[in-house]
Amino acid sequence: MLTKLKQMISERKTEYIEELKDFISIPSISALSGHQQDINKCAEFLINHLRQIGFENVQLIHTSGNPVVYGDWLHAPGKPTVLVYGHYDVQPADPIELWDSPPFQPEIREGLLFGRGATDNKGQCFSQLKSFEILFKTTGRLPVNVKLLIEGEEEIGSPSIASFLEHYKDRLNSDVIVISDTAMLSENQPSICYALRGLLGFQIDVKGPRVDLHSGSMYGGAVQNPIHALVQLLASMRNEKGQITIDGFYEDVVPITEEEKQSLLSLPFHEKELMERIGVTELSGEEGYTTLERVWVRPTLEINGIDGGYQGEGIKTIIPSEAHAKVTCRLVPDQDPATIERCIRKHIERHTPKGVQVDIKFREHSHPYAISIHHPLIQLAAESYGRAYGFRLVWFAPADRFRSLSTFTED
C-alpha cells in the first residue's frame, strides 16, 4: 500500500503543484475589505475541490464575517473522528517592492515555491487535501472519519469563529482536532506543536489639532505633536531591557522552570543560523531569557505599524493632526486577553501626554492553549513522524509543562 501511495504522489506531483499555484494565486487577503471578492472566490475554489476529490456534505457556511468551508467523510464506523482545521485567507503582501516575484503569481525557485500563503496556510492545507485525495483514489476510503473546517478570517484573529463553533458544535463534534499552521525547527527536523501563545491586538489613535498645522513661527513649539505623543506613549510600554512595563502584564504568567530551560537548551537551534536567514546582525528581546524562551514561553508586545503626518516626496513642515499605531501582544498561560486589555487601557490613560486625545480599539484576541504531551493522540502523531522520517523520538519538555516543541533525533 505504501508503495502504491508513493507512486501516485510521484506520478501526480507536477499536477498537484499546479493546482496549489492556482490556490495561491487568489489574493484572499482578509485584512483588506477590497479583497472580499477574492475571499469568496477562494472559498468557492475549495468547495469545488473538496467535491472533486471525494468529500461529502461540502458546504459554504456564511458567518458574520467571511465564509467557512466545511466537508466530511463519515464512513468509518467505530473509528475516531478527526476534525482538520485550516484557513484560506492570507496576510497583505506589502511591501510589494521587496518581493523577488509577484506575491500572487507563485513560482518555483531552487526547489521552493514562493507566493503569499504558500506556507501560511494554503500549502499545509492543500497538502492535507492531496493526502486525502490519494487515499480516496487508492483505497476508495479513509482510515478514520474526517471533518474539514477551513475558515477565512484567521489572519485577522478569527472574529467570527467563536459564534460559528457554538452554533455548529454538534456537526463539528470530533475526537481530535488537527491544526497544521505552525512550523518545524528545520526541513529535516519535524516538530509537534502542542501549545500556542494567545493574541491580543489593538489600535491606538492619537488626535491633536483639528487640522495639520504649520510647524514654523505660527505653531511650532507650542502645540503637542500627535506623532511625538504616540511615540512617547509606545515607548512607555517597554524598557531598554525588553521588559513590558505595563502594570499587571506579567502577573498571571507561569514562570519558566529550570527543567524547562534545560530542555529548550537541548534543542538543535543555533542563533547564528537564524540571524543569517532573516538578515540581522544581532538578536534582542527580554533580558534574562534565551531566544527560544522569548519566542515560545514568554509574552510579548510588538508595534506592528505606525502612520501619521506627511508621507510624500520631500519635506512638508507640518504638525500633523493625528497619528496611529497597531500593536499586538502574544500571551502565554495563564494570561487572559480580557485582563491584559484592562491593564493596557489603564496604562494608556496614565501615560497619555497632555494636549492630545487617545482612542483605543481592541480587535483580535485569543487565549493561549496547551495540551499534555502524554495525550495518546500526541504520542501517535509522534510515532507517525518517527516512521516517516526514520527518527527516534526525544521529548524536550518536562511532564508538567506543555509549551516547548517535541522533536526527533536520528537513531
GROMACS .gro file of C-alpha atoms in nm:
model
  411
    1MET     CA    1   0.000   0.000   0.000
    2LEU     CA    2   0.277   0.246   0.092
    3THR     CA    3   0.449   0.179  -0.241
    4LYS     CA    4   0.127   0.248  -0.427
    5LEU     CA    5   0.075   0.576  -0.240
    6LYS     CA    6   0.429   0.693  -0.313
    7GLN     CA    7   0.391   0.601  -0.679
    8MET     CA    8   0.077   0.812  -0.714
    9ILE     CA    9   0.245   1.108  -0.544
   10SER     CA   10   0.539   1.080  -0.783
   11GLU     CA   11   0.317   1.050  -1.090
   12ARG     CA   12   0.095   1.344  -1.000
   13LYS     CA   13   0.345   1.577  -0.835
   14THR     CA   14   0.350   1.828  -1.122
   15GLU     CA   15  -0.030   1.828  -1.140
   16TYR     CA   16  -0.063   1.886  -0.767
   17ILE     CA   17   0.188   2.173  -0.770
   18GLU     CA   18  -0.003   2.347  -1.050
   19GLU     CA   19  -0.324   2.313  -0.852
   20LEU     CA   20  -0.152   2.460  -0.547
   21LYS     CA   21  -0.032   2.751  -0.761
   22ASP     CA   22  -0.392   2.816  -0.866
   23PHE     CA   23  -0.492   2.820  -0.499
   24ILE     CA   24  -0.211   3.060  -0.403
   25SER     CA   25  -0.280   3.292  -0.697
   26ILE     CA   26  -0.611   3.401  -0.543
   27PRO     CA   27  -0.534   3.714  -0.332
   28SER     CA   28  -0.763   3.618  -0.043
   29ILE     CA   29  -0.646   3.895   0.192
   30SER     CA   30  -0.884   3.911   0.486
   31ALA     CA   31  -0.742   4.232   0.633
   32LEU     CA   32  -0.833   4.441   0.327
   33SER     CA   33  -1.202   4.497   0.251
   34GLY     CA   34  -1.122   4.549  -0.116
   35HIS     CA   35  -1.043   4.178  -0.146
   36GLN     CA   36  -1.384   4.047  -0.039
   37GLN     CA   37  -1.450   3.916  -0.388
   38ASP     CA   38  -1.119   3.726  -0.374
   39ILE     CA   39  -1.213   3.582  -0.035
   40ASN     CA   40  -1.536   3.447  -0.184
   41LYS     CA   41  -1.354   3.317  -0.493
   42CYS     CA   42  -1.103   3.131  -0.278
   43ALA     CA   43  -1.379   2.972  -0.069
   44GLU     CA   44  -1.555   2.858  -0.387
   45PHE     CA   45  -1.226   2.714  -0.515
   46LEU     CA   46  -1.209   2.496  -0.205
   47ILE     CA   47  -1.575   2.397  -0.228
   48ASN     CA   48  -1.527   2.270  -0.583
   49HIS     CA   49  -1.202   2.095  -0.495
   50LEU     CA   50  -1.344   1.911  -0.195
   51ARG     CA   51  -1.630   1.780  -0.405
   52GLN     CA   52  -1.393   1.667  -0.679
   53ILE     CA   53  -1.164   1.467  -0.451
   54GLY     CA   54  -1.439   1.276  -0.270
   55PHE     CA   55  -1.567   1.467   0.033
   56GLU     CA   56  -1.937   1.476   0.112
   57ASN     CA   57  -2.173   1.731   0.268
   58VAL     CA   58  -1.950   2.003   0.127
   59GLN     CA   59  -2.091   2.341   0.217
   60LEU     CA   60  -2.008   2.710   0.216
   61ILE     CA   61  -2.130   2.831   0.554
   62HIS     CA   62  -2.182   3.204   0.591
   63THR     CA   63  -2.086   3.379   0.915
   64SER     CA   64  -2.097   3.737   1.037
   65GLY     CA   65  -1.765   3.775   0.853
   66ASN     CA   66  -1.600   3.559   0.588
   67PRO     CA   67  -1.747   3.219   0.497
   68VAL     CA   68  -1.630   2.885   0.637
   69VAL     CA   69  -1.575   2.587   0.409
   70TYR     CA   70  -1.699   2.256   0.551
   71GLY     CA   71  -1.686   1.899   0.422
   72ASP     CA   72  -1.678   1.550   0.570
   73TRP     CA   73  -1.642   1.177   0.508
   74LEU     CA   74  -1.802   0.969   0.782
   75HIS     CA   75  -1.796   0.608   0.668
   76ALA     CA   76  -1.553   0.451   0.917
   77PRO     CA   77  -1.782   0.307   1.187
   78GLY     CA   78  -1.612   0.250   1.519
   79LYS     CA   79  -1.317   0.467   1.418
   80PRO     CA   80  -1.225   0.809   1.563
   81THR     CA   81  -1.347   1.129   1.404
   82VAL     CA   82  -1.075   1.379   1.314
   83LEU     CA   83  -1.152   1.747   1.257
   84VAL     CA   84  -0.890   1.903   1.031
   85TYR     CA   85  -0.862   2.281   1.060
   86GLY     CA   86  -0.710   2.519   0.808
   87HIS     CA   87  -0.755   2.872   0.676
   88TYR     CA   88  -0.764   3.007   0.322
   89ASP     CA   89  -0.710   3.376   0.399
   90VAL     CA   90  -0.365   3.534   0.380
   91GLN     CA   91  -0.180   3.839   0.510
   92PRO     CA   92  -0.135   4.153   0.296
   93ALA     CA   93   0.173   4.126   0.075
   94ASP     CA   94   0.313   4.474   0.146
   95PRO     CA   95   0.576   4.594   0.081
   96ILE     CA   96   0.537   4.459  -0.272
   97GLU     CA   97   0.867   4.607  -0.389
   98LEU     CA   98   1.061   4.371  -0.161
   99TRP     CA   99   0.925   4.059  -0.335
  100ASP     CA  100   1.150   3.893  -0.592
  101SER     CA  101   0.839   3.777  -0.777
  102PRO     CA  102   0.474   3.892  -0.766
  103PRO     CA  103   0.321   3.754  -0.443
  104PHE     CA  104   0.013   3.615  -0.618
  105GLN     CA  105   0.197   3.476  -0.919
  106PRO     CA  106   0.361   3.177  -0.746
  107GLU     CA  107   0.684   3.045  -0.891
  108ILE     CA  108   0.940   2.780  -0.806
  109ARG     CA  109   1.298   2.889  -0.738
  110GLU     CA  110   1.570   2.648  -0.628
  111GLY     CA  111   1.314   2.383  -0.543
  112LEU     CA  112   1.099   2.614  -0.329
  113LEU     CA  113   0.756   2.753  -0.410
  114PHE     CA  114   0.728   3.128  -0.348
  115GLY     CA  115   0.392   3.304  -0.315
  116ARG     CA  116   0.178   3.465  -0.045
  117GLY     CA  117   0.015   3.187   0.154
  118ALA     CA  118   0.249   2.911   0.037
  119THR     CA  119   0.339   2.832   0.398
  120ASP     CA  120   0.057   3.008   0.583
  121ASN     CA  121  -0.171   2.826   0.539
  122LYS     CA  122  -0.254   2.727   0.183
  123GLY     CA  123   0.047   2.498   0.142
  124GLN     CA  124  -0.025   2.290   0.452
  125CYS     CA  125  -0.399   2.287   0.386
  126PHE     CA  126  -0.355   2.172   0.028
  127SER     CA  127  -0.104   1.903   0.128
  128GLN     CA  128  -0.364   1.755   0.360
  129LEU     CA  129  -0.631   1.764   0.089
  130LYS     CA  130  -0.395   1.588  -0.154
  131SER     CA  131  -0.325   1.320   0.108
  132PHE     CA  132  -0.698   1.255   0.142
  133GLU     CA  133  -0.737   1.252  -0.236
  134ILE     CA  134  -0.463   0.993  -0.276
  135LEU     CA  135  -0.625   0.770  -0.014
  136PHE     CA  136  -0.961   0.803  -0.188
  137LYS     CA  137  -0.808   0.711  -0.525
  138THR     CA  138  -0.601   0.417  -0.398
  139THR     CA  139  -0.832   0.263  -0.137
  140GLY     CA  140  -1.170   0.421  -0.200
  141ARG     CA  141  -1.198   0.528   0.162
  142LEU     CA  142  -1.025   0.692   0.459
  143PRO     CA  143  -0.896   0.503   0.765
  144VAL     CA  144  -1.087   0.733   1.003
  145ASN     CA  145  -1.384   0.967   0.990
  146VAL     CA  146  -1.281   1.314   0.875
  147LYS     CA  147  -1.440   1.657   0.902
  148LEU     CA  148  -1.287   1.968   0.743
  149LEU     CA  149  -1.317   2.324   0.871
  150ILE     CA  150  -1.135   2.580   0.657
  151GLU     CA  151  -1.202   2.940   0.759
  152GLY     CA  152  -1.130   3.278   0.603
  153GLU     CA  153  -1.052   3.504   0.899
  154GLU     CA  154  -0.752   3.352   1.076
  155GLU     CA  155  -0.518   3.633   0.974
  156ILE     CA  156  -0.746   3.890   1.142
  157GLY     CA  157  -0.793   3.695   1.463
  158SER     CA  158  -1.093   3.478   1.361
  159PRO     CA  159  -1.357   3.720   1.497
  160SER     CA  160  -1.647   3.504   1.373
  161ILE     CA  161  -1.516   3.162   1.467
  162ALA     CA  162  -1.636   3.151   1.830
  163SER     CA  163  -2.001   3.207   1.740
  164PHE     CA  164  -1.965   2.970   1.444
  165LEU     CA  165  -1.827   2.692   1.666
  166GLU     CA  166  -2.105   2.744   1.918
  167HIS     CA  167  -2.375   2.731   1.651
  168TYR     CA  168  -2.233   2.423   1.474
  169LYS     CA  169  -2.085   2.240   1.773
  170ASP     CA  170  -2.293   1.926   1.713
  171ARG     CA  171  -2.187   1.900   1.350
  172LEU     CA  172  -1.822   1.962   1.440
  173ASN     CA  173  -1.814   1.716   1.730
  174SER     CA  174  -1.500   1.503   1.696
  175ASP     CA  175  -1.237   1.310   1.890
  176VAL     CA  176  -0.936   1.514   1.790
  177ILE     CA  177  -0.854   1.838   1.608
  178VAL     CA  178  -0.550   1.861   1.380
  179ILE     CA  179  -0.406   2.205   1.303
  180SER     CA  180  -0.111   2.236   1.067
  181ASP     CA  181  -0.046   2.609   1.084
  182THR     CA  182   0.278   2.606   1.280
  183ALA     CA  183   0.640   2.531   1.187
  184MET     CA  184   0.920   2.279   1.209
  185LEU     CA  185   1.262   2.350   1.352
  186SER     CA  186   1.415   2.279   1.012
  187GLU     CA  187   1.340   2.094   0.689
  188ASN     CA  188   1.466   1.767   0.835
  189GLN     CA  189   1.367   1.828   1.197
  190PRO     CA  190   0.994   1.754   1.230
  191SER     CA  191   0.813   1.900   1.527
  192ILE     CA  192   0.481   1.869   1.703
  193CYS     CA  193   0.345   2.194   1.835
  194TYR     CA  194   0.128   2.115   2.135
  195ALA     CA  195   0.096   2.468   2.269
  196LEU     CA  196   0.032   2.809   2.117
  197ARG     CA  197   0.057   3.159   2.254
  198GLY     CA  198  -0.259   3.366   2.255
  199LEU     CA  199  -0.309   3.705   2.092
  200LEU     CA  200  -0.439   4.049   2.179
  201GLY     CA  201  -0.435   4.316   1.908
  202PHE     CA  202  -0.528   4.683   1.931
  203GLN     CA  203  -0.501   5.016   1.752
  204ILE     CA  204  -0.407   5.346   1.915
  205ASP     CA  205  -0.543   5.663   1.753
  206VAL     CA  206  -0.394   5.992   1.875
  207LYS     CA  207  -0.576   6.314   1.784
  208GLY     CA  208  -0.429   6.660   1.823
  209PRO     CA  209  -0.533   6.982   1.640
  210ARG     CA  210  -0.836   6.985   1.413
  211VAL     CA  211  -0.614   7.011   1.103
  212ASP     CA  212  -0.246   6.986   1.017
  213LEU     CA  213  -0.062   7.298   1.136
  214HIS     CA  214   0.246   7.477   1.006
  215SER     CA  215   0.544   7.384   1.222
  216GLY     CA  216   0.710   7.724   1.183
  217SER     CA  217   0.656   8.054   1.367
  218MET     CA  218   0.280   8.016   1.395
  219TYR     CA  219   0.257   7.688   1.589
  220GLY     CA  220   0.593   7.510   1.608
  221GLY     CA  221   0.695   7.451   1.970
  222ALA     CA  222   0.355   7.548   2.114
  223VAL     CA  223   0.126   7.261   2.009
  224GLN     CA  224   0.159   6.894   2.105
  225ASN     CA  225   0.260   6.686   1.804
  226PRO     CA  226   0.044   6.369   1.791
  227ILE     CA  227   0.332   6.166   1.647
  228HIS     CA  228   0.562   6.272   1.932
  229ALA     CA  229   0.283   6.187   2.176
  230LEU     CA  230   0.228   5.847   2.016
  231VAL     CA  231   0.599   5.762   2.019
  232GLN     CA  232   0.621   5.869   2.383
  233LEU     CA  233   0.320   5.655   2.470
  234LEU     CA  234   0.453   5.349   2.290
  235ALA     CA  235   0.797   5.390   2.447
  236SER     CA  236   0.637   5.383   2.792
  237MET     CA  237   0.522   5.024   2.732
  238ARG     CA  238   0.865   4.863   2.718
  239ASN     CA  239   1.202   4.945   2.871
  240GLU     CA  240   1.559   4.913   2.746
  241LYS     CA  241   1.580   4.558   2.886
  242GLY     CA  242   1.297   4.442   2.661
  243GLN     CA  243   1.060   4.413   2.957
  244ILE     CA  244   0.696   4.517   2.923
  245THR     CA  245   0.630   4.794   3.175
  246ILE     CA  246   0.250   4.775   3.185
  247ASP     CA  247   0.138   4.715   3.544
  248GLY     CA  248  -0.010   4.369   3.585
  249PHE     CA  249   0.104   4.241   3.245
  250TYR     CA  250   0.317   3.958   3.387
  251GLU     CA  251   0.102   3.887   3.692
  252ASP     CA  252  -0.052   3.559   3.569
  253VAL     CA  253   0.243   3.433   3.363
  254VAL     CA  254   0.352   3.081   3.460
  255PRO     CA  255   0.728   3.113   3.530
  256ILE     CA  256   0.967   2.900   3.328
  257THR     CA  257   1.127   2.627   3.537
  258GLU     CA  258   1.493   2.530   3.542
  259GLU     CA  259   1.399   2.193   3.396
  260GLU     CA  260   1.224   2.362   3.106
  261LYS     CA  261   1.523   2.589   3.050
  262GLN     CA  262   1.746   2.284   3.015
  263SER     CA  263   1.504   2.110   2.780
  264LEU     CA  264   1.499   2.412   2.549
  265LEU     CA  265   1.878   2.435   2.555
  266SER     CA  266   1.887   2.074   2.431
  267LEU     CA  267   1.712   2.158   2.106
  268PRO     CA  268   1.919   2.175   1.785
  269PHE     CA  269   1.884   2.551   1.750
  270HIS     CA  270   2.158   2.796   1.652
  271GLU     CA  271   2.114   3.173   1.680
  272LYS     CA  272   2.372   3.242   1.410
  273GLU     CA  273   2.174   3.041   1.156
  274LEU     CA  274   1.859   3.233   1.246
  275MET     CA  275   2.034   3.569   1.209
  276GLU     CA  276   2.174   3.473   0.869
  277ARG     CA  277   1.836   3.351   0.750
  278ILE     CA  278   1.646   3.668   0.842
  279GLY     CA  279   1.930   3.912   0.767
  280VAL     CA  280   2.003   4.072   1.105
  281THR     CA  281   2.334   4.119   1.285
  282GLU     CA  282   2.203   4.070   1.638
  283LEU     CA  283   1.903   3.927   1.820
  284SER     CA  284   1.729   4.112   2.100
  285GLY     CA  285   1.443   4.072   2.341
  286GLU     CA  286   1.352   4.034   2.705
  287GLU     CA  287   1.665   4.033   2.918
  288GLY     CA  288   1.742   3.712   3.106
  289TYR     CA  289   1.587   3.474   2.855
  290THR     CA  290   1.723   3.280   2.557
  291THR     CA  291   1.587   3.327   2.206
  292LEU     CA  292   1.372   3.013   2.221
  293GLU     CA  293   1.235   3.113   2.561
  294ARG     CA  294   1.143   3.454   2.422
  295VAL     CA  295   0.957   3.318   2.120
  296TRP     CA  296   0.791   3.017   2.285
  297VAL     CA  297   0.725   3.069   2.656
  298ARG     CA  298   0.735   3.443   2.719
  299PRO     CA  299   0.469   3.706   2.639
  300THR     CA  300   0.544   3.993   2.403
  301LEU     CA  301   0.426   4.338   2.297
  302GLU     CA  302   0.517   4.436   1.942
  303ILE     CA  303   0.444   4.751   1.741
  304ASN     CA  304   0.325   4.630   1.401
  305GLY     CA  305   0.283   4.964   1.229
  306ILE     CA  306   0.284   5.342   1.277
  307ASP     CA  307   0.141   5.607   1.048
  308GLY     CA  308   0.069   5.979   1.060
  309GLY     CA  309   0.173   6.305   0.902
  310TYR     CA  310   0.320   6.366   0.558
  311GLN     CA  311   0.443   6.058   0.369
  312GLY     CA  312   0.508   6.202   0.024
  313GLU     CA  313   0.829   6.302  -0.151
  314GLY     CA  314   1.039   6.570   0.013
  315ILE     CA  315   0.958   6.754   0.338
  316LYS     CA  316   0.632   6.915   0.441
  317THR     CA  317   0.676   7.129   0.750
  318ILE     CA  318   0.366   7.042   0.949
  319ILE     CA  319   0.247   6.938   1.290
  320PRO     CA  320   0.011   6.655   1.189
  321SER     CA  321  -0.339   6.644   1.327
  322GLU     CA  322  -0.330   6.273   1.410
  323ALA     CA  323  -0.118   5.960   1.438
  324HIS     CA  324  -0.193   5.587   1.462
  325ALA     CA  325  -0.026   5.264   1.570
  326LYS     CA  326  -0.115   4.897   1.552
  327VAL     CA  327   0.010   4.676   1.835
  328THR     CA  328  -0.018   4.305   1.915
  329CYS     CA  329   0.065   4.107   2.227
  330ARG     CA  330   0.143   3.735   2.238
  331LEU     CA  331   0.007   3.580   2.555
  332VAL     CA  332   0.114   3.269   2.745
  333PRO     CA  333  -0.053   3.051   3.011
  334ASP     CA  334  -0.222   3.173   3.229
  335GLN     CA  335  -0.273   3.519   3.079
  336ASP     CA  336  -0.629   3.620   2.989
  337PRO     CA  337  -0.684   3.864   2.698
  338ALA     CA  338  -0.960   4.049   2.887
  339THR     CA  339  -0.733   4.105   3.187
  340ILE     CA  340  -0.446   4.226   2.969
  341GLU     CA  341  -0.684   4.460   2.785
  342ARG     CA  342  -0.777   4.625   3.115
  343CYS     CA  343  -0.410   4.662   3.208
  344ILE     CA  344  -0.330   4.826   2.874
  345ARG     CA  345  -0.624   5.067   2.898
  346LYS     CA  346  -0.515   5.181   3.244
  347HIS     CA  347  -0.155   5.222   3.128
  348ILE     CA  348  -0.255   5.436   2.830
  349GLU     CA  349  -0.484   5.652   3.045
  350ARG     CA  350  -0.197   5.717   3.289
  351HIS     CA  351   0.068   5.782   3.025
  352THR     CA  352  -0.116   5.984   2.761
  353PRO     CA  353   0.076   6.311   2.706
  354LYS     CA  354  -0.110   6.638   2.755
  355GLY     CA  355  -0.258   6.813   2.456
  356VAL     CA  356  -0.389   6.509   2.268
  357GLN     CA  357  -0.684   6.271   2.283
  358VAL     CA  358  -0.630   5.894   2.257
  359ASP     CA  359  -0.876   5.633   2.140
  360ILE     CA  360  -0.802   5.260   2.174
  361LYS     CA  361  -0.970   4.998   1.959
  362PHE     CA  362  -0.913   4.638   2.067
  363ARG     CA  363  -0.960   4.391   1.785
  364GLU     CA  364  -0.802   4.044   1.765
  365HIS     CA  365  -0.793   3.833   2.078
  366SER     CA  366  -0.739   3.464   2.153
  367HIS     CA  367  -0.641   3.261   2.457
  368PRO     CA  368  -0.315   3.066   2.486
  369TYR     CA  369  -0.355   2.690   2.454
  370ALA     CA  370  -0.164   2.384   2.569
  371ILE     CA  371  -0.221   2.008   2.567
  372SER     CA  372  -0.029   1.742   2.756
  373ILE     CA  373   0.249   1.577   2.561
  374HIS     CA  374   0.137   1.249   2.717
  375HIS     CA  375  -0.200   1.255   2.545
  376PRO     CA  376  -0.234   0.927   2.348
  377LEU     CA  377  -0.301   1.107   2.020
  378ILE     CA  378   0.006   1.327   2.061
  379GLN     CA  379   0.205   1.008   2.111
  380LEU     CA  380   0.052   0.854   1.797
  381ALA     CA  381   0.140   1.164   1.596
  382ALA     CA  382   0.496   1.144   1.725
  383GLU     CA  383   0.525   0.779   1.631
  384SER     CA  384   0.393   0.858   1.283
  385TYR     CA  385   0.656   1.129   1.239
  386GLY     CA  386   0.920   0.886   1.355
  387ARG     CA  387   0.824   0.627   1.096
  388ALA     CA  388   0.804   0.882   0.816
  389TYR     CA  389   1.141   1.042   0.891
  390GLY     CA  390   1.324   0.735   1.021
  391PHE     CA  391   1.393   0.911   1.352
  392ARG     CA  392   1.352   0.801   1.709
  393LEU     CA  393   1.154   1.031   1.936
  394VAL     CA  394   1.304   1.253   2.201
  395TRP     CA  395   1.073   1.472   2.412
  396PHE     CA  396   1.224   1.804   2.502
  397ALA     CA  397   0.977   1.900   2.773
  398PRO     CA  398   0.915   1.802   3.136
  399ALA     CA  399   0.593   1.624   3.223
  400ASP     CA  400   0.428   1.921   3.395
  401ARG     CA  401   0.496   2.173   3.118
  402PHE     CA  402   0.329   2.171   2.778
  403ARG     CA  403   0.484   2.453   2.582
  404SER     CA  404   0.816   2.362   2.417
  405LEU     CA  405   0.823   2.167   2.094
  406SER     CA  406   0.875   1.794   2.071
  407THR     CA  407   1.130   1.694   1.810
  408PHE     CA  408   1.316   1.394   1.684
  409THR     CA  409   1.677   1.296   1.662
  410GLU     CA  410   1.839   1.043   1.432
  411ASP     CA  411   1.858   0.688   1.566
   0.00000   0.00000   0.00000
